[in-house]
Amino acid sequence: MATFLYRLGRLSFRRRRIVVMLWVAVLAAIGIGAMSAPGTSSGALSVPGTQSQRAIDLLQKEFPQASADGATARVVFEAPSGQRLTSAANKAEVESLVAKLEKSPQVSGVSDPFTSGLVSESGTIAYAQVSYKVAQADVSGAAHAVQTDVVQQGEKAGLKVSLGGNAVKDKAASKAAELIGVGVAAVVLVITFGSMIAAGLPLLTAILGVAAAVLSVMLATHFFDLASSATTLALMLGLAVAIDYALFIVSRYRNEIRDGHEPEEACGRALGTAGSAVVFAGLTVIVALSGLSVIGIGMLTSMGLASAFAVAVAVVIALTLLPAMLGFAGTRIMKDKLLTRRMKALERGEGESMGVRWARFVTRNPVKVLAVSVAGLALLAIPTMSLKMALNDDSGKPPGSTQRIAYDTLSKGFGPGFNGPLTVVVDARDSENPKAAAEDAYTMLGELDDVAAVRPPSFNEAGDVALIGAVPKSAATSEATKDLVGEIRGHGGALHQDTGADLMVTGLTAVNIDVSTKLSDALIPYLAIVVGLALVLLLLVFRSIVIPLKAALGFLLSVVSTLGVLVAVFQWGWLKDLFGVDQTGPIVSLLPILLIGVVFGLAMDYEVFLVSRMREEYVHGAEPTQAVVEGFRHSGRVVTAAAVIMVSVFSGFLLDDAALIKSIGLGLAAAVFLDAFVVRMTIVPAVMALLGHRSWTLPQWLDRILPNVDVEGEKLRHALEAEQEAEPTDPMPEPVLAGVAAGAYAGSDDHSATHVLTGVHASGVTDAPTPAPQAPAKTRGLSRLKQRLARGGDATVPADTTESKAPVRRKLLKNPRRRR
């Protein structure tokens, strides 16, 4: 792996113009294809095999006019203060608005409030239920325009009109989070590198990579039905990991330049070492995200696969386009005029960075640090035991939005259950008396304690399938409503035994309950699959049993702690004012499983970046504790910068008004913070200091079976050293000062000796020229480059130096090395 990436890095560096032109051509082709793509779907949740989905399939067949899977909207009317909707003027206005809705494009039916009994007892609030022939994503702009016109017309007449349901278009999402994330990333990169060029390359390649990934996802809608949220997640994760990967490689490239290698060689070495870590870090993220497809929910599958593809693109960009861009930057990337004096001293190897001091502190006190860290995470995890999950509804919309106003108005007029009505389907096709079976179901529903209202059954044309509406007393996301659905389904067995008819519960509320149950049941199997596959990858990377197990256990600690933070804030209400949470409730069902997939991938990124450098130092002969410190010396700063960027990107979502987006932002930000700074940079070095050499042991039988992927570049290093030893020196003698011993030449690290074409002693005696040992021209040139960098000067080697003109031919790994 390292050898292949070394060659790829040098090739991309040398052929940088071709590589850039190829990427531009690929982006143009994808963009043209994406322009004609049909676009993403609504991503409506459906779980094949569940009772709610079977009922929907039956309704589509027996009640095609009902559009069981079509979008719905609730238009809520509230009379002016002191008036009633049943007054002649207000009633006429409401009926006029209902008639306008009936003529709206794509509408299959509208329920009149006055004839359907949808007016509150006080007569001040009423609502009309609007059903559409198409799914949520296919509701046209013309239909949305009619909704807006109805609101405006009603308000002109003095009524308060609000809209709810999934057919209502959400307010355009703010781009503040993405802009804040990119801005913070730019600042962190500038602080990290002290160079605008070094900071700009990760951002530039990340933006190009995200553009390629998102356009590819849009192009894929020609062939697959993808949820709209898939593009959002792909954008968020693609941007984050692309910056991380480029940051890691650029940092290693600068280190190689600083060690005296010329740019092309430095690029090859950077890809051969850091590039290997990027490949396996990317693979762990791809495994975690692709694992979402095993849950069996179409929306999650499309989200996971689209995001995994975005990560794959980020890896390919980092391995091809970034080396090409480094070729254009050359040694100018070393100009660090924006660094402070202390940072410049650290760049020269003077003093110790904060990361090194922290690593030394942890390795000196591993037991205390480990105990405090684990205890702190365990305390944060305590609220997780009270975790309750449900899918979000209009109650989670931002305060002041039309959906939230409609939800609150309906709850005030009819009770919270009217926001989540249940649809009960009686399948009496195998019953001898379908009408009697439907009446029995209707009677049973009316006798349940938590049912507020029941609508009489309506039959299909054949008269053997009935539809009954039931309104719970409790809110759609409450445990009481969930128990009610279970109770109704429990009575289905008795109904089938008595009448031969099957009873099923569906509707948006029932679908959400089934999806939440499915997600809860899939949580543990998904976690086992993802962690198991990732353990295999980490076993290959680090050739250790302890390292993968420690990585997985640390991840579990960070995830459970993060769930505890979410429960404390969004379910218990702790610090809710600080985060702008106006209403507490269950955690969104999708969040924990998404959190596991996303954060596991990112956590393994930090694990690979940090520990791979420790392994590299250990393989090269460092003692275990010293390897830990050296890993922090070289990678701690990069991992810290990457984590700060991630936390900033995700924290930007806390500025959104919607509770769902806030919870996603807080969950991801907290998870990255805890995993990066508490687990990876505290628990990991403490455990490795305690275990010592045992951290890197592998049973001999397993060592023989596992392929050596050489992520630390050990084979590459040996190949390079062997090539340097076999490299012939220039046989031509070089004139030196007469009388100066051959050993007076300082070698490849000192070019202060003056070379003159003379053989005269200081005494005036002339001797024959004495051949002096001469280092290869390239090595001397690299040493001068290293000296200039140490002095803080321009790293560019003058083109007219003797070293740069020396014709040196080398052959390495069967590839010609060309001088630049």
Coordinates of C-alpha atoms in Angstrom, one line a residue, residues 522-725:
A522 CA -31.8 -2.5 14.8
L523 CA -29.6 -0.4 17.1
I524 CA -27.7 -3.3 18.7
P525 CA -27.3 -5.5 15.5
Y526 CA -26.1 -2.4 13.6
L527 CA -23.6 -1.5 16.2
A528 CA -22.3 -5.1 16.2
I529 CA -21.9 -5.2 12.5
V530 CA -20.2 -1.8 12.2
V531 CA -17.9 -2.4 15.1
G532 CA -17.0 -5.9 14.0
L533 CA -16.1 -4.9 10.4
A534 CA -14.1 -1.9 11.7
L535 CA -12.3 -4.1 14.2
V536 CA -11.1 -6.2 11.3
L537 CA -9.8 -3.1 9.4
L538 CA -8.0 -1.8 12.5
L539 CA -6.5 -5.2 13.1
L540 CA -5.0 -5.1 9.6
V541 CA -3.8 -1.5 10.1
F542 CA -2.1 -1.8 13.5
R543 CA -1.4 -5.6 13.6
S544 CA -2.5 -5.6 17.3
I545 CA -5.4 -7.1 19.3
V546 CA -5.4 -4.4 21.9
I547 CA -5.5 -1.3 19.7
P548 CA -8.8 -2.2 17.9
L549 CA -10.5 -3.3 21.1
K550 CA -9.5 -0.2 22.8
A551 CA -10.7 1.9 19.9
A552 CA -14.1 0.2 19.9
L553 CA -14.6 0.5 23.7
G554 CA -13.6 4.1 23.6
F555 CA -16.1 4.8 20.9
L556 CA -18.9 3.1 22.8
L557 CA -18.0 5.3 25.8
S558 CA -18.2 8.4 23.8
V559 CA -21.5 7.5 22.1
V560 CA -23.3 6.5 25.3
S561 CA -22.0 9.8 26.9
T562 CA -23.3 11.8 24.0
L563 CA -26.7 10.2 24.2
G564 CA -26.7 11.1 27.9
V565 CA -26.1 14.8 27.0
L566 CA -28.9 14.7 24.5
V567 CA -31.4 13.2 27.0
A568 CA -30.4 15.7 29.6
V569 CA -30.9 18.7 27.3
F570 CA -33.8 17.7 25.0
Q571 CA -35.7 15.3 27.1
W572 CA -35.1 16.5 30.7
G573 CA -34.7 20.2 29.8
W574 CA -31.3 20.8 31.4
L575 CA -29.7 24.0 30.0
K576 CA -32.5 24.1 27.4
D577 CA -32.5 27.9 27.5
L578 CA -28.8 28.0 26.7
F579 CA -29.4 26.0 23.6
G580 CA -32.7 27.6 22.6
V581 CA -34.8 24.5 23.2
D582 CA -38.4 25.7 23.9
Q583 CA -40.1 22.3 24.3
T584 CA -38.8 19.0 25.6
G585 CA -39.7 15.6 24.3
P586 CA -38.4 12.2 23.1
I587 CA -35.2 12.0 21.1
V588 CA -35.8 11.7 17.4
S589 CA -35.6 8.0 16.5
L590 CA -33.2 8.5 13.6
L591 CA -30.6 10.4 15.7
P592 CA -29.0 7.6 17.8
I593 CA -28.4 5.3 14.8
L594 CA -27.2 8.2 12.6
L595 CA -25.0 9.3 15.5
I596 CA -23.4 5.8 15.7
G597 CA -22.7 5.6 12.0
V598 CA -21.3 9.1 11.6
V599 CA -19.4 9.4 14.8
F600 CA -17.9 5.9 14.6
G601 CA -16.4 6.8 11.2
L602 CA -15.0 10.1 12.5
A603 CA -13.7 8.5 15.7
M604 CA -11.8 5.9 13.8
D605 CA -10.3 8.8 11.7
Y606 CA -8.7 10.2 14.8
E607 CA -7.7 6.8 16.0
V608 CA -5.9 6.0 12.8
F609 CA -4.3 9.4 12.4
L610 CA -3.0 9.5 16.0
V611 CA -2.1 5.9 16.6
S612 CA -0.6 5.2 13.1
R613 CA 2.1 7.8 13.8
M614 CA 2.7 6.1 17.2
R615 CA 3.1 2.7 15.4
E616 CA 5.4 4.3 12.9
E617 CA 7.7 5.5 15.7
Y618 CA 7.4 2.2 17.5
V619 CA 8.3 0.2 14.4
H620 CA 11.3 2.4 13.8
G621 CA 12.6 1.5 17.2
A622 CA 11.1 3.9 19.8
E623 CA 10.1 2.6 23.2
P624 CA 6.3 2.4 23.8
T625 CA 6.0 5.5 25.9
Q626 CA 8.3 7.5 23.7
A627 CA 6.3 6.3 20.6
V628 CA 3.1 7.7 22.3
V629 CA 4.9 11.1 22.9
E630 CA 6.3 11.2 19.4
G631 CA 2.8 10.4 17.9
F632 CA 1.5 13.4 19.7
R633 CA 4.4 15.5 18.6
H634 CA 3.7 14.9 14.9
S635 CA -0.1 14.2 14.9
G636 CA -1.6 15.8 18.0
R637 CA -1.7 19.2 16.5
V638 CA -3.4 17.9 13.3
V639 CA -6.0 15.9 15.2
T640 CA -6.7 18.8 17.4
A641 CA -7.2 21.1 14.4
A642 CA -9.5 18.5 12.7
A643 CA -11.6 18.0 15.8
V644 CA -12.0 21.8 16.3
I645 CA -13.1 22.1 12.7
M646 CA -15.6 19.3 13.1
V647 CA -17.0 20.6 16.4
S648 CA -17.4 24.1 14.9
V649 CA -19.2 22.7 11.8
F650 CA -21.7 20.7 13.8
S651 CA -22.2 23.4 16.5
G652 CA -23.3 25.8 13.7
F653 CA -26.5 23.7 13.5
L654 CA -27.4 24.9 17.0
L655 CA -28.3 28.2 15.4
D656 CA -31.2 26.6 13.6
D657 CA -34.7 27.1 15.0
A658 CA -35.9 23.5 14.5
A659 CA -35.5 21.2 17.5
L660 CA -34.5 18.3 15.2
I661 CA -31.6 20.2 13.6
K662 CA -30.5 21.5 17.0
S663 CA -30.4 17.9 18.4
I664 CA -28.4 16.7 15.4
G665 CA -25.9 19.6 15.8
L666 CA -25.5 19.2 19.6
G667 CA -25.2 15.4 19.3
L668 CA -22.5 15.4 16.6
A669 CA -20.6 18.3 18.2
A670 CA -20.6 16.6 21.7
A671 CA -19.7 13.2 20.2
V672 CA -16.7 14.6 18.3
F673 CA -15.5 16.7 21.3
L674 CA -15.7 13.8 23.7
D675 CA -14.2 11.2 21.4
A676 CA -11.4 13.4 20.1
F677 CA -10.3 15.1 23.3
V678 CA -11.3 12.7 26.1
V679 CA -11.1 9.3 24.4
R680 CA -8.4 9.6 21.7
M681 CA -6.2 12.2 23.3
T682 CA -6.5 11.1 26.9
I683 CA -7.8 7.5 27.4
V684 CA -5.8 6.1 24.5
P685 CA -2.3 7.3 25.6
A686 CA -3.1 6.4 29.2
V687 CA -4.0 2.8 28.2
M688 CA -1.0 2.5 25.9
A689 CA 1.3 3.7 28.6
L690 CA 0.0 1.1 31.0
L691 CA 0.2 -1.7 28.5
G692 CA 3.6 -0.8 27.1
H693 CA 4.8 -3.4 24.5
R694 CA 1.7 -5.4 25.0
S695 CA -0.2 -2.8 23.0
W696 CA 1.6 -3.9 19.8
T697 CA 1.6 -7.6 20.3
L698 CA 0.0 -10.0 17.9
P699 CA -0.2 -13.8 18.2
Q700 CA 2.3 -15.5 15.8
W701 CA -0.4 -17.6 14.1
L702 CA -2.5 -14.5 13.4
D703 CA 0.6 -12.5 12.3
R704 CA 1.2 -15.2 9.6
I705 CA -2.4 -15.1 8.4
L706 CA -2.9 -11.3 8.2
P707 CA -1.6 -9.5 5.2
N708 CA 0.9 -6.7 6.0
V709 CA -0.7 -3.5 4.6
D710 CA 2.3 -1.4 5.8
V711 CA 0.3 1.6 6.9
E712 CA 3.4 3.0 8.6
G713 CA 5.5 2.8 5.5
E714 CA 8.2 0.5 6.9
K715 CA 8.7 -1.4 3.6
L716 CA 8.9 1.9 1.8
R717 CA 11.5 3.3 4.2
H718 CA 13.7 0.2 3.7
A719 CA 13.4 0.4 -0.1
L720 CA 14.4 4.1 0.0
E721 CA 17.3 3.4 2.3
A722 CA 18.5 0.5 0.1
E723 CA 18.3 2.7 -3.0
Q724 CA 20.3 5.5 -1.4
E725 CA 23.0 3.0 -0.3

